[in-house]
Structure formats: C-alpha cells, structure tokens
N, CA and C of each residue as an Amber inpcrd file, in Angstrom:
protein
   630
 140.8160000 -98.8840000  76.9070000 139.9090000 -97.9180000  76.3020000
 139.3900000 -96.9490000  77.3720000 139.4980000 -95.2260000  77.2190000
 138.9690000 -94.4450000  78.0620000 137.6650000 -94.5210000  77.6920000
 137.1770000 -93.4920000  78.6300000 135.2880000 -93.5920000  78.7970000
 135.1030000 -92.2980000  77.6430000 136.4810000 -91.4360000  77.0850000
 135.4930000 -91.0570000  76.2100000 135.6910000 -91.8040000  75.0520000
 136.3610000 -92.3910000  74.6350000 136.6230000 -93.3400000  73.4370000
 134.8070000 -94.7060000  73.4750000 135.0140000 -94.9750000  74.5480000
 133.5090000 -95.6590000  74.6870000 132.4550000 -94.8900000  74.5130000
 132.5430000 -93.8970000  75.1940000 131.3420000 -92.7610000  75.0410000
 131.1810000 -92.9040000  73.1670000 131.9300000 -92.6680000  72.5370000
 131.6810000 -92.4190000  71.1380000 131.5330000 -93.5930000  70.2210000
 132.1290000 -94.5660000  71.0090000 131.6920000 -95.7350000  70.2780000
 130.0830000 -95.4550000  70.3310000 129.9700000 -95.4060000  71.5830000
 128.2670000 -95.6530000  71.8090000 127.1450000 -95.3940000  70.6370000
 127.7170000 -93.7980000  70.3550000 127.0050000 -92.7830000  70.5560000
 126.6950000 -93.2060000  68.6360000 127.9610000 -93.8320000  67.7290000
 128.0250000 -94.5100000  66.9880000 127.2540000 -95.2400000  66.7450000
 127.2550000 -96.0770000  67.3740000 126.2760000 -97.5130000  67.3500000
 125.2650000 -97.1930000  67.7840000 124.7340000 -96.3710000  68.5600000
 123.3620000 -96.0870000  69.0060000 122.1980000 -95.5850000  67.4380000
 122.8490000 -94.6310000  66.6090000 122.6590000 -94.4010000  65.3930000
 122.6070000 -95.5380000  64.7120000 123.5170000 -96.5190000  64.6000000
 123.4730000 -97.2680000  63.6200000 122.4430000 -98.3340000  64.2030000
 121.8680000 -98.7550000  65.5740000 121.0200000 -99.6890000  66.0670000
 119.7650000 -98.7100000  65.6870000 119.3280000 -97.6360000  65.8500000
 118.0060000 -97.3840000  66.1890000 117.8050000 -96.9540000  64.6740000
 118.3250000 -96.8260000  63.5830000 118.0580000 -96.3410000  62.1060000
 117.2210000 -97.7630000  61.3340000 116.1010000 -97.3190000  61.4290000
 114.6960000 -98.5000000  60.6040000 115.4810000 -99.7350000  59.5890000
 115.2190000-100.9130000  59.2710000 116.4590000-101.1720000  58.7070000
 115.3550000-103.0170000  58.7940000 116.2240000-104.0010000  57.8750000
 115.5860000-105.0430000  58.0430000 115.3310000-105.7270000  59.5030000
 116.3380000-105.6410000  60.2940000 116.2410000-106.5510000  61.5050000
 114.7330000-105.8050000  62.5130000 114.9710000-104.6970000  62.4810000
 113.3320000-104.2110000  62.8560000 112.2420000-104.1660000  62.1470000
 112.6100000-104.1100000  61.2020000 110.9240000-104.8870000  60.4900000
 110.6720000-106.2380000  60.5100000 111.6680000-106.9030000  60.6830000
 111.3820000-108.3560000  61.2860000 111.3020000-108.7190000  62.6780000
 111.6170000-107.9280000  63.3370000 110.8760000-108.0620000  64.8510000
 109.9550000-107.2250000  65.1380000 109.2440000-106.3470000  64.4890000
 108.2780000-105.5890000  64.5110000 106.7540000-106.0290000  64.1230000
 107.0800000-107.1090000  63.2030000 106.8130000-108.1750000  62.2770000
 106.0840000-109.1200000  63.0100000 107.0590000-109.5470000  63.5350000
 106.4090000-110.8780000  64.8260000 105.8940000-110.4800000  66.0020000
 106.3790000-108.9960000  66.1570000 105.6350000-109.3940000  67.2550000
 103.6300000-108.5140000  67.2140000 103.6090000-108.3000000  65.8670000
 102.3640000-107.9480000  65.4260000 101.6110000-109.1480000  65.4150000
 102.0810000-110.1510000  65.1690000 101.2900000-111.5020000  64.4720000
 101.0830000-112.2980000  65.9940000 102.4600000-112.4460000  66.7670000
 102.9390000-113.3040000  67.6570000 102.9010000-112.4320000  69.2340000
 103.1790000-111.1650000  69.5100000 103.3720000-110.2010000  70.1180000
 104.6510000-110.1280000  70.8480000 104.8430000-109.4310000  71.3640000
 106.5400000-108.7320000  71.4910000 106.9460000-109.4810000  72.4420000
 106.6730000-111.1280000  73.0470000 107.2020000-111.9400000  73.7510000
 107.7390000-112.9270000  72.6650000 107.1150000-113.0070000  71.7640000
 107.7380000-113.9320000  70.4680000 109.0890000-113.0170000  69.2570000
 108.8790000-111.7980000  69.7430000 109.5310000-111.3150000  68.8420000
 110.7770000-110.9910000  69.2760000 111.0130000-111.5950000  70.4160000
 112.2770000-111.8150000  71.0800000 113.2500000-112.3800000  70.6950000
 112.5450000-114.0040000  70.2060000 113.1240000-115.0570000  69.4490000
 114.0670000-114.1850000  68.2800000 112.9600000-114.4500000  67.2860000
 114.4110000-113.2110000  66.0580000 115.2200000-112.1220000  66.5230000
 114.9460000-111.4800000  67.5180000 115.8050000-110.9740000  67.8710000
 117.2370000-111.2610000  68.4760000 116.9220000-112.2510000  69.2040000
 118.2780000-113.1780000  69.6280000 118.5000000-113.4960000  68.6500000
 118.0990000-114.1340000  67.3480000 118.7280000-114.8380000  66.0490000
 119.9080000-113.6860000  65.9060000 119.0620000-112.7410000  65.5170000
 120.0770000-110.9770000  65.3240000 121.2030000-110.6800000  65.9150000
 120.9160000-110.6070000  66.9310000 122.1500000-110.8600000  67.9270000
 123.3330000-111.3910000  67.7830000 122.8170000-112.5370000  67.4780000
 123.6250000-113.8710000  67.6400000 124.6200000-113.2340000  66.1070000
 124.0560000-113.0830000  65.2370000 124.4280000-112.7820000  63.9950000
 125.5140000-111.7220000  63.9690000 124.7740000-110.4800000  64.8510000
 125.8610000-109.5330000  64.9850000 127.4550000-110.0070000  65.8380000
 126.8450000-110.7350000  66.5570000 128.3580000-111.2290000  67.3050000
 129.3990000-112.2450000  66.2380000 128.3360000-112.7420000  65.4560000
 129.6330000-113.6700000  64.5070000 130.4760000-112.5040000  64.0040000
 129.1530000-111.4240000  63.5830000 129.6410000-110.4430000  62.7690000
 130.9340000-109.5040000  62.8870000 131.0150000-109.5580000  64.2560000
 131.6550000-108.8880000  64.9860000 133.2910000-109.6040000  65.4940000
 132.7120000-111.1530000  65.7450000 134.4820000-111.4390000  65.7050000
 134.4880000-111.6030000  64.6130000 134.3150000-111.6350000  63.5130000
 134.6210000-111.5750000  62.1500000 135.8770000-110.7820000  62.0260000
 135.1580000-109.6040000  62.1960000 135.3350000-107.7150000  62.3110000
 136.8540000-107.7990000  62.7940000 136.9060000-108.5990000  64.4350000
 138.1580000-108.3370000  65.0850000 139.0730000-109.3650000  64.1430000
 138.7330000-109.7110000  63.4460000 139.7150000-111.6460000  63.5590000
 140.2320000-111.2050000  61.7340000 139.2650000-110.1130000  61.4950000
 139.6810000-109.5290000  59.7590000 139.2200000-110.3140000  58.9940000
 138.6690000-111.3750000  59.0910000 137.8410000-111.8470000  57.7950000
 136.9270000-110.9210000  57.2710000 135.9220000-110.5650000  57.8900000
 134.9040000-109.8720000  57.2220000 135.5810000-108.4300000  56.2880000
 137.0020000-108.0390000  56.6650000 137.3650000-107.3210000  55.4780000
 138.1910000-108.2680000  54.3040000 138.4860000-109.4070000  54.4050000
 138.6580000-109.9520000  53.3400000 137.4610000-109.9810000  51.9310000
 135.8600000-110.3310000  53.2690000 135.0730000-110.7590000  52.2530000
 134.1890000-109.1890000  51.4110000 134.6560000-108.1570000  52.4240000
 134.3940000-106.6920000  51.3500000 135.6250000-106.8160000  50.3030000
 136.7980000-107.0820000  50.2290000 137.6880000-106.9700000  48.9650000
 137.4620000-107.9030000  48.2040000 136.6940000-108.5090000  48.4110000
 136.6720000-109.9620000  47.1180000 135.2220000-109.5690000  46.7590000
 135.4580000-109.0640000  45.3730000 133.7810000-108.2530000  44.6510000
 133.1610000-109.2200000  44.7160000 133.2560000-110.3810000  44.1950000
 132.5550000-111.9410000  44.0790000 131.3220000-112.2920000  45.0340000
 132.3340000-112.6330000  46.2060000 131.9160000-112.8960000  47.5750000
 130.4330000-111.3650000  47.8940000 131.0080000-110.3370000  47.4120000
 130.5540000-109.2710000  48.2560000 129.0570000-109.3560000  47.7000000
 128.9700000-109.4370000  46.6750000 128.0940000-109.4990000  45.5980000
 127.1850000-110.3480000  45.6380000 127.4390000-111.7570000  45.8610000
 127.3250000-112.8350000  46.6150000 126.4410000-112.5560000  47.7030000
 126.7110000-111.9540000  48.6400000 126.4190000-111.9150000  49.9190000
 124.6140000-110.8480000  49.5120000 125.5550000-110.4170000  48.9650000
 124.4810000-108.4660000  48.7100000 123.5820000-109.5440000  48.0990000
 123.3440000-110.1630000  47.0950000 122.2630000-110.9220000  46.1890000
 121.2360000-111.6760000  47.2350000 121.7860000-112.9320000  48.1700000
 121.3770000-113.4620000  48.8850000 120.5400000-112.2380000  49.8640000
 121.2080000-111.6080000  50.6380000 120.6690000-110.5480000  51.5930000
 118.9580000-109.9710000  50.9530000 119.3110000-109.6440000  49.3910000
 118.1490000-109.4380000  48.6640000 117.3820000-110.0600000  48.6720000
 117.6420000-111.1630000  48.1230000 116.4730000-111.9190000  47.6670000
 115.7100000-112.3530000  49.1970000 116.5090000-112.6340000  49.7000000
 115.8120000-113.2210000  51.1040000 114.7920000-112.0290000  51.3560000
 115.4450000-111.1100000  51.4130000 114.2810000-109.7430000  51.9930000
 112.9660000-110.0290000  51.3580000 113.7180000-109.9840000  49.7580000
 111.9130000-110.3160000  48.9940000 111.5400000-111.0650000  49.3530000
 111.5820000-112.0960000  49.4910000 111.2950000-113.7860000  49.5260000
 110.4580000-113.2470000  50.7610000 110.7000000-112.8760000  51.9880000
 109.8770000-112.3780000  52.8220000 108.8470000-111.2360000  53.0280000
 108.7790000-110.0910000  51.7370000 108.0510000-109.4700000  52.0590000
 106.7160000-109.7950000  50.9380000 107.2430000-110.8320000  49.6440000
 106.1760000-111.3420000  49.1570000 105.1660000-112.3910000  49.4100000
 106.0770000-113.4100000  50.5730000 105.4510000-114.6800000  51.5100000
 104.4060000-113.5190000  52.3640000 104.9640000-112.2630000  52.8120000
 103.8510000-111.6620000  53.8190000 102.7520000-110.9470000  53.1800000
 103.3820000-110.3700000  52.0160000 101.8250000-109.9070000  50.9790000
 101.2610000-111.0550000  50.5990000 101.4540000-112.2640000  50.4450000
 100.1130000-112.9810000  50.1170000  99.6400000-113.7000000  51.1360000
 100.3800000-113.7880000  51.8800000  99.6000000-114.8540000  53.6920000
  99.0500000-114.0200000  53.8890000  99.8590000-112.7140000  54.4570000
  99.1660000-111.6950000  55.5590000  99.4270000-112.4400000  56.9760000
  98.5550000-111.6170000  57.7220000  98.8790000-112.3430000  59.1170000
  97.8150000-111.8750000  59.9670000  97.4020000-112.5630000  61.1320000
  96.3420000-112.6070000  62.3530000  97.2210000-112.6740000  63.4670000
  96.4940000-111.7020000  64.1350000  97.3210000-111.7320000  65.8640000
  96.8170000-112.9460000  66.5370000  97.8810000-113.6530000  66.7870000
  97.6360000-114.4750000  67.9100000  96.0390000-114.5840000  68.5030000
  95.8630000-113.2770000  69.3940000  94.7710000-113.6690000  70.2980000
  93.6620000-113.1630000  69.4450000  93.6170000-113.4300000  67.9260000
  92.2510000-113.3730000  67.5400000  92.2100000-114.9220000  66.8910000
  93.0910000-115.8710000  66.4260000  93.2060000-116.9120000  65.6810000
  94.4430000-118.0250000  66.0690000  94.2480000-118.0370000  67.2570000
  95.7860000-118.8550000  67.8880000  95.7370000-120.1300000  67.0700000
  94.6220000-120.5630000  66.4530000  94.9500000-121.8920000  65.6470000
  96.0260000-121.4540000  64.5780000  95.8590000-120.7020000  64.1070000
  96.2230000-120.4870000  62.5790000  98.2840000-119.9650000  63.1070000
  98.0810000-119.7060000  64.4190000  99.6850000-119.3040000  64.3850000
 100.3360000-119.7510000  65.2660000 101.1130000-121.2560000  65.1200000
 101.3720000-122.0300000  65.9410000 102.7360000-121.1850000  66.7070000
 102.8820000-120.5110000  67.7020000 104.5980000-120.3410000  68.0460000
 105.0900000-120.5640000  68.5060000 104.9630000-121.7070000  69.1990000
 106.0360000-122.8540000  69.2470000 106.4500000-123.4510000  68.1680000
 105.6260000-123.8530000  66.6500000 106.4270000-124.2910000  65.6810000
 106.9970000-123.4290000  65.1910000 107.2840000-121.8650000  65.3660000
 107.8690000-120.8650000  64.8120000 109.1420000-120.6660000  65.5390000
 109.1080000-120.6480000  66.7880000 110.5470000-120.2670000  67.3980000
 111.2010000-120.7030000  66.9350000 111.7080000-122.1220000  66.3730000
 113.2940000-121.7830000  65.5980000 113.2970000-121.4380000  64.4420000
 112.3850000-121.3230000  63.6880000 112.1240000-120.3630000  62.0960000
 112.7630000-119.0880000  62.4100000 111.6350000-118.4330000  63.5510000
 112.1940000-116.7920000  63.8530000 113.6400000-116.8600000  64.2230000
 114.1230000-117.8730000  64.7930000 115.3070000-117.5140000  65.1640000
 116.1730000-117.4480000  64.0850000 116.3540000-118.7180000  63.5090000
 116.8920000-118.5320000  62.1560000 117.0600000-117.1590000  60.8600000
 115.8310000-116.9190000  61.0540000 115.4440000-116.0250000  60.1800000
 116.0050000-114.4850000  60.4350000 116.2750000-114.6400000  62.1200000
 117.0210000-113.1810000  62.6610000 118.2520000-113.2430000  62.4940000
 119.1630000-114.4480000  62.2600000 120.5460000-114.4580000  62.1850000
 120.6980000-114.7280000  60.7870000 119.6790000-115.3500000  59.4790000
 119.7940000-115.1710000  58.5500000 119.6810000-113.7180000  58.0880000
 118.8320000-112.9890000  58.3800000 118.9740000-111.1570000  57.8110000
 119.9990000-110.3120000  58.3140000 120.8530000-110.6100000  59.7820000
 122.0050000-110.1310000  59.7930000 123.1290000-110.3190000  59.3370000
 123.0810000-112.1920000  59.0580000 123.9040000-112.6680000  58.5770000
 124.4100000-112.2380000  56.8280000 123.0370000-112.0680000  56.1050000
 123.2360000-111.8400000  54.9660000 123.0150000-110.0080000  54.2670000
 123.4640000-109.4990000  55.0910000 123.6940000-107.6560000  55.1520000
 124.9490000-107.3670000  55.0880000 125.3380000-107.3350000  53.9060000
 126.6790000-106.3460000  53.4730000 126.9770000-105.1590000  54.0900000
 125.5940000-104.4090000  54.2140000 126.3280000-103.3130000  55.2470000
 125.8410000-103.0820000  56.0320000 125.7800000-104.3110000  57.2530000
 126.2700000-104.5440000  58.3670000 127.6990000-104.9560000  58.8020000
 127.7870000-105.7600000  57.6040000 129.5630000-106.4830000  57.7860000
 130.0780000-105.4320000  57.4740000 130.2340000-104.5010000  56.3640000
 130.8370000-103.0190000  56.6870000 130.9120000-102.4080000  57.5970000
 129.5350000-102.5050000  58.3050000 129.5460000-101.4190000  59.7300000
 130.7920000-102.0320000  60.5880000 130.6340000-103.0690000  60.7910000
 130.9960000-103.6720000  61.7720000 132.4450000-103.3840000  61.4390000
 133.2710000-104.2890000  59.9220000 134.1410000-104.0220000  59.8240000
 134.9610000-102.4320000  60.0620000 134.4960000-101.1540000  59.6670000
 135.0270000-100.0510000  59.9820000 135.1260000 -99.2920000  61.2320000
 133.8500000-100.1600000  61.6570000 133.6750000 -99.5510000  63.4940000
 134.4620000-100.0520000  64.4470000 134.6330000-101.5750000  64.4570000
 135.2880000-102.1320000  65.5930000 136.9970000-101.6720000  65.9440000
 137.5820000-101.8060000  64.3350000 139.0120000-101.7130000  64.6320000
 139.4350000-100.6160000  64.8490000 138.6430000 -98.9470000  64.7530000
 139.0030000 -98.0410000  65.3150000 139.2150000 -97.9660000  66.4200000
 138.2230000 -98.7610000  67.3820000 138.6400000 -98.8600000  69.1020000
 139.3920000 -99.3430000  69.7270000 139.5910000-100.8020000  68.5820000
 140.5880000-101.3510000  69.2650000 142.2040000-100.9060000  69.3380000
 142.7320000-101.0960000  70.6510000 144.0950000-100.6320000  71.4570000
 144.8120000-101.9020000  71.0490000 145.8440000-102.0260000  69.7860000
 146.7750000-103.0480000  70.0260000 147.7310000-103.0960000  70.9630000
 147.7730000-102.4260000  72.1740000 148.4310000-102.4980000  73.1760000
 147.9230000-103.1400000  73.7560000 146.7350000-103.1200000  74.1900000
 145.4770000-103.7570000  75.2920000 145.1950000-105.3180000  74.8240000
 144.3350000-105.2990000  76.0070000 144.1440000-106.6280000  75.8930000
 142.9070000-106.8420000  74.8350000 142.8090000-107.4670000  73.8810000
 141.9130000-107.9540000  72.9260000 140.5910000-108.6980000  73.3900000
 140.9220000-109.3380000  74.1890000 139.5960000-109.9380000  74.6450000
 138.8600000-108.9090000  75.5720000 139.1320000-108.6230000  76.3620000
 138.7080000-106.9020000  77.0990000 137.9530000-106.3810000  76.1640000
 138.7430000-106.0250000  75.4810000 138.1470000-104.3600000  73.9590000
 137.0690000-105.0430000  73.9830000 137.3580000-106.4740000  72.8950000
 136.1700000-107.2110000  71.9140000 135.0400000-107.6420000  72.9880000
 135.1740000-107.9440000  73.9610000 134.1150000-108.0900000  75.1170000
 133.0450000-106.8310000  75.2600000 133.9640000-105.8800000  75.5350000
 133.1910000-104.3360000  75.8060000 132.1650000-104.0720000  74.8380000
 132.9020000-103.4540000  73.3990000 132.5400000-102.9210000  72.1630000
 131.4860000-104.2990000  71.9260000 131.5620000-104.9560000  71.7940000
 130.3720000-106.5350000  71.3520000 129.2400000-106.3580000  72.0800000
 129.8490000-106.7130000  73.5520000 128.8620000-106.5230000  74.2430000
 127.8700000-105.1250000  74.3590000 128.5800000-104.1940000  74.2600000
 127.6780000-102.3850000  74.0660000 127.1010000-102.6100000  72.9100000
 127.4110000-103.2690000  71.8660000 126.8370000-103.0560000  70.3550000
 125.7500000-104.2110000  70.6220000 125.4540000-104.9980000  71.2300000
 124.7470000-106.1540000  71.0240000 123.7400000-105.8140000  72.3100000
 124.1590000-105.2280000  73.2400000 122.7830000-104.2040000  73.8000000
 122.4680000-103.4580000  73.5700000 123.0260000-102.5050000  72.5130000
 122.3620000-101.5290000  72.1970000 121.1140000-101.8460000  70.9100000
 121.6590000-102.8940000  70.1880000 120.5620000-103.2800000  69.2060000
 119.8930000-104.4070000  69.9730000 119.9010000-104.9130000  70.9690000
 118.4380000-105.8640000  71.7020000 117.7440000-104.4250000  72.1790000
 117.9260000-103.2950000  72.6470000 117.4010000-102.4250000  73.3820000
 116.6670000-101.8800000  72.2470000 117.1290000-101.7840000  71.2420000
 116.7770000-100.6430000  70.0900000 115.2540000-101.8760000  69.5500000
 115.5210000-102.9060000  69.0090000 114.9800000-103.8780000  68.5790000
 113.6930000-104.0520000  69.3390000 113.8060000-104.4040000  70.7130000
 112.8750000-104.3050000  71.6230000 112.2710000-103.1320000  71.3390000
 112.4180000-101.9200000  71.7280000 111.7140000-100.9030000  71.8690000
 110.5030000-101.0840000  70.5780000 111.0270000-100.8150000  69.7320000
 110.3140000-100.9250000  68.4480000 109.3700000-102.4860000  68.5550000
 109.6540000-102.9520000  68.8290000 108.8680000-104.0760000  69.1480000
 107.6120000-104.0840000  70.2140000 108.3500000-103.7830000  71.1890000
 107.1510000-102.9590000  72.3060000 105.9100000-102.2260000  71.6450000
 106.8220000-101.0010000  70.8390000 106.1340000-100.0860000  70.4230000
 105.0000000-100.4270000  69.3800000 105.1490000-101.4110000  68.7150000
 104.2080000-101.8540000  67.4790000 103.0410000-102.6020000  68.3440000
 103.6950000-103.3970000  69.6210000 103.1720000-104.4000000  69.9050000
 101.5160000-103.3660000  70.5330000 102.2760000-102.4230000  71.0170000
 100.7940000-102.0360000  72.0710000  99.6920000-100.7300000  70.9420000
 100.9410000-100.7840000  69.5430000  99.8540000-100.2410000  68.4850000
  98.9150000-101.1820000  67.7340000  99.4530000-102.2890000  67.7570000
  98.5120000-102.7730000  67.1170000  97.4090000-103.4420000  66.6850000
  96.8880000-103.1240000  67.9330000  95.2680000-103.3620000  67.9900000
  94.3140000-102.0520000  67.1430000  95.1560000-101.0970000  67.3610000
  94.6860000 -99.6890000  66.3690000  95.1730000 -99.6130000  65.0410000
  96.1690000-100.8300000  64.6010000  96.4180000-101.0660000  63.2390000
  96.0030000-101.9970000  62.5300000  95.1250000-102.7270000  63.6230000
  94.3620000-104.1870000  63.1350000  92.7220000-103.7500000  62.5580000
  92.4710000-102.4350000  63.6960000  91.3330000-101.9180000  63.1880000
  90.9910000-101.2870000  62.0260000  92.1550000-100.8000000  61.2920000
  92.2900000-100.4380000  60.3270000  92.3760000-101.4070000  58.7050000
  92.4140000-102.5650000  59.6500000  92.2420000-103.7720000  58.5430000
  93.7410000-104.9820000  58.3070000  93.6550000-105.6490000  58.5340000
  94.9830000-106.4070000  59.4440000  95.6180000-106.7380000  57.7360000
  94.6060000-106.8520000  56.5010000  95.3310000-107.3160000  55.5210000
  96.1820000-106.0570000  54.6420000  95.6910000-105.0100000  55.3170000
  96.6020000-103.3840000  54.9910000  98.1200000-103.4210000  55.2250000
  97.6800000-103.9000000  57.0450000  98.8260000-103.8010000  57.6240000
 100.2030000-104.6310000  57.1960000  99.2230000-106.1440000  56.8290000
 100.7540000-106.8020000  56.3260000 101.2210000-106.6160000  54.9000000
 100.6820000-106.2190000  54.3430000 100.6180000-105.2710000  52.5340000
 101.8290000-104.5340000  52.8640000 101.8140000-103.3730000  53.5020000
 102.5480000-102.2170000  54.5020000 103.8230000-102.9720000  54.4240000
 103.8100000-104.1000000  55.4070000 104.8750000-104.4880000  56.1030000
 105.4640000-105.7330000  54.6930000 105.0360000-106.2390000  54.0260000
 105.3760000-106.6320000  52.6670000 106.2370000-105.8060000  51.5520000
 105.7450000-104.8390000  51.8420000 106.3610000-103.7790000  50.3330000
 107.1250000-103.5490000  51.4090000 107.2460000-102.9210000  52.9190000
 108.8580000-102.8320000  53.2340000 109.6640000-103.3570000  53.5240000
 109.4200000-104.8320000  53.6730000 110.4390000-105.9550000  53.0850000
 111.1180000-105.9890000  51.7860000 110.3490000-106.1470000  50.8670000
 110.7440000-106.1310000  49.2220000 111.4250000-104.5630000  49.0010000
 111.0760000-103.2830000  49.9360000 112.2980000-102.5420000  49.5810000
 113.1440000-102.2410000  49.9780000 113.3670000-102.7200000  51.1610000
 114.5850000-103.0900000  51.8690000 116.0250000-103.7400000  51.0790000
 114.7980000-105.0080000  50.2070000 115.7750000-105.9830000  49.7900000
 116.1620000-104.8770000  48.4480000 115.1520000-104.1820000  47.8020000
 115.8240000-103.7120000  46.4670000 117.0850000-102.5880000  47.0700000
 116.5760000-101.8290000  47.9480000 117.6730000-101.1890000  48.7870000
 119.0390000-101.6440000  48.6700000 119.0410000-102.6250000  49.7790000
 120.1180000-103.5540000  49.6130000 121.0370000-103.7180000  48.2830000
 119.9660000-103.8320000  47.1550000 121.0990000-104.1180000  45.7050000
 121.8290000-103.1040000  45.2200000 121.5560000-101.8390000  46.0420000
 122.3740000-100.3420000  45.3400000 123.9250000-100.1580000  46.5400000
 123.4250000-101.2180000  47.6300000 125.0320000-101.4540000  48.3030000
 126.3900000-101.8540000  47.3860000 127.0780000-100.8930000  47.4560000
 128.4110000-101.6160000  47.0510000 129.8850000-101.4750000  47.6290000
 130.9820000-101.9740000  47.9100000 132.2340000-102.0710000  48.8480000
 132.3070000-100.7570000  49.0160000 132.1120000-100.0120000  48.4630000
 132.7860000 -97.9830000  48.8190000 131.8960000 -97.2900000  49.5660000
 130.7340000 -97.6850000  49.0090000 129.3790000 -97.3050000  50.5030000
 128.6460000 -97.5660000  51.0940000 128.9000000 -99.2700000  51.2290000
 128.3580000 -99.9350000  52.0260000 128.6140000 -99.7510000  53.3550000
C-alpha cells in the first residue's frame, strides 16, 4: 500500500470515527458519571469490537451477514433495542459524578459492565459492519501481503476511533462540572433521549444504506 492510498484511507475513517454516533455517547457517558479515566474501559470494549469487526471485514463474513436479510435484521433489532434499553435505564437512574457521591458509583464493580457494554454497541451496529465491510477491501492489495494491509488499515482505524473517542471524552469530562450546575438530572434526561434515538435511528438502517 502507497502513502497516498493510506493517506485516504485515513482521511475516510477519520470522518467515520469523529461523526457523533453510539460509541461516543457511551464514553461520553461514563466518563460524566465516572470521569474520562473510567471511560476508557468502554472504550477498549469498542475497540476490541471494531477489530472483530474488522477481521470479519477481511475474512468476508461480515458480507455474508449483510446478504442474509434475516441475520441483518437480527443484528439491526438487537443494536436497537440495546440502545433503548440504555437510554431509558439512564432517564430513570440518572447519574452523580463520582466526586460528589463515590458511594453510590462503585467503578470497580463497573469496569467489566463498561467494557462489555463498549464491545456490545459496536458489536451490535449494522452500519458499522457495513462500514467496515466496504472500507477495508478497497485497500486491500491481493498481491501483498495480507497480514501487513490488515495490520496497518486495523491498526489506523482502531487509533483513529480511541483518539476520536477520547477526545470527546476529555472534552465532556472537563465540561462537566458546568453541566452539573445546570442540574445533573437534565443532563442525564439529555443523554437518555440520545440513546433511545440513536437506537430508533438505527431501525431506518437497511443492507443498501447501511
């Protein structure tokens, strides 16, 4: 692969990492409650998710499971509901930062929840497995070596969304003491309804424009 063929992968995936989307409202999420050292955790879940996602991508399953409506449908439903399932658990808990109520938010019993929970929302995104599926095999050189490509392209795509993820995470983290003042049960209301429309989002995905 030349450097401008990478260059454009990048420039690709840089768009598709930094565009608002479930995996940043779920690390944006935690690290409001937990702060942007906990919201790391789901983020590696994410990660982790995108890389299955990704040898999927090279290995062609994940375009099997866009041609089989069933499966796809399947996937798209789950992806949904989970979204809701999380943005209605956060409209009625709500949430407290850490350093005003550390009883109430254990995170150590959360780290493998969050983690889970970051490779469950990548895991269950139809169009992510689209992305992935249409993006990767353009780069790849069936001349070249396969493990090379899939190393590169994985690895650029899987820093570019810890970088993207982080940022936004950062960024909430040092707002939100000025969003707590505003009333902390607003904020997770906010962050509730854009869970639940994420997930309704999600149900207007289908194989042609996902």
């Amino acid at each position: 692969m030349n450097l401008q063929n990478w260059l454009l992968f990048v420039s690709i995936a840089l768009v598709a990492t930094i565009t608002p989307g479930p995996a940043i409202l779920l690390a944006t999420s935690q690290s409001v409650v937990y702060g942007w050292r906990h919201s790391l955790v789901p983020i590696l879940g994410n990660i982790t998710g995108l890389f299955i996602m990704s040898a999927l991508s090279v290995l062609g399953l994940s375009a099997a499971i866009l041609s089989s409506a069933l499966v796809f449908e399947v996937v798209k439903l789950i992806g949904a509901a989970y979204l809701v399932y999380l943005g209605t658990k956060l409209w009625r808990s709500g949430f407290v930062p850490v350093g005003r109520n550390r009883a109430q938010n254990p995170v150590r019993a959360n780290k493998k929840k969050a983690y889970f929970e970051g490779l469950a929302v990548a895991l269950s995104n139809p169009k992510a497995i689209a992305f992935t599926t249409a993006l990767f095999p353009q780069f790849i050189v069936p001349e070249g070596s396969l493990l090379v490509q899939f190393s590169l392209l994985v690895g650029t795509f899987m820093l570019l969304s810890f970088s993207c993820l982080l940022g936004y995470s950062l960024a909430v983290h040092h707002a939100k003491s000025k969003l707590f003042e505003s009333g902390g049960g607003l904020v997770s209301k906010v962050f509730g309804v854009a869970f639940v429309a994420s997930g309704a989002f999600l149900l207007t995905a289908s194989r042609e424009n996902a």
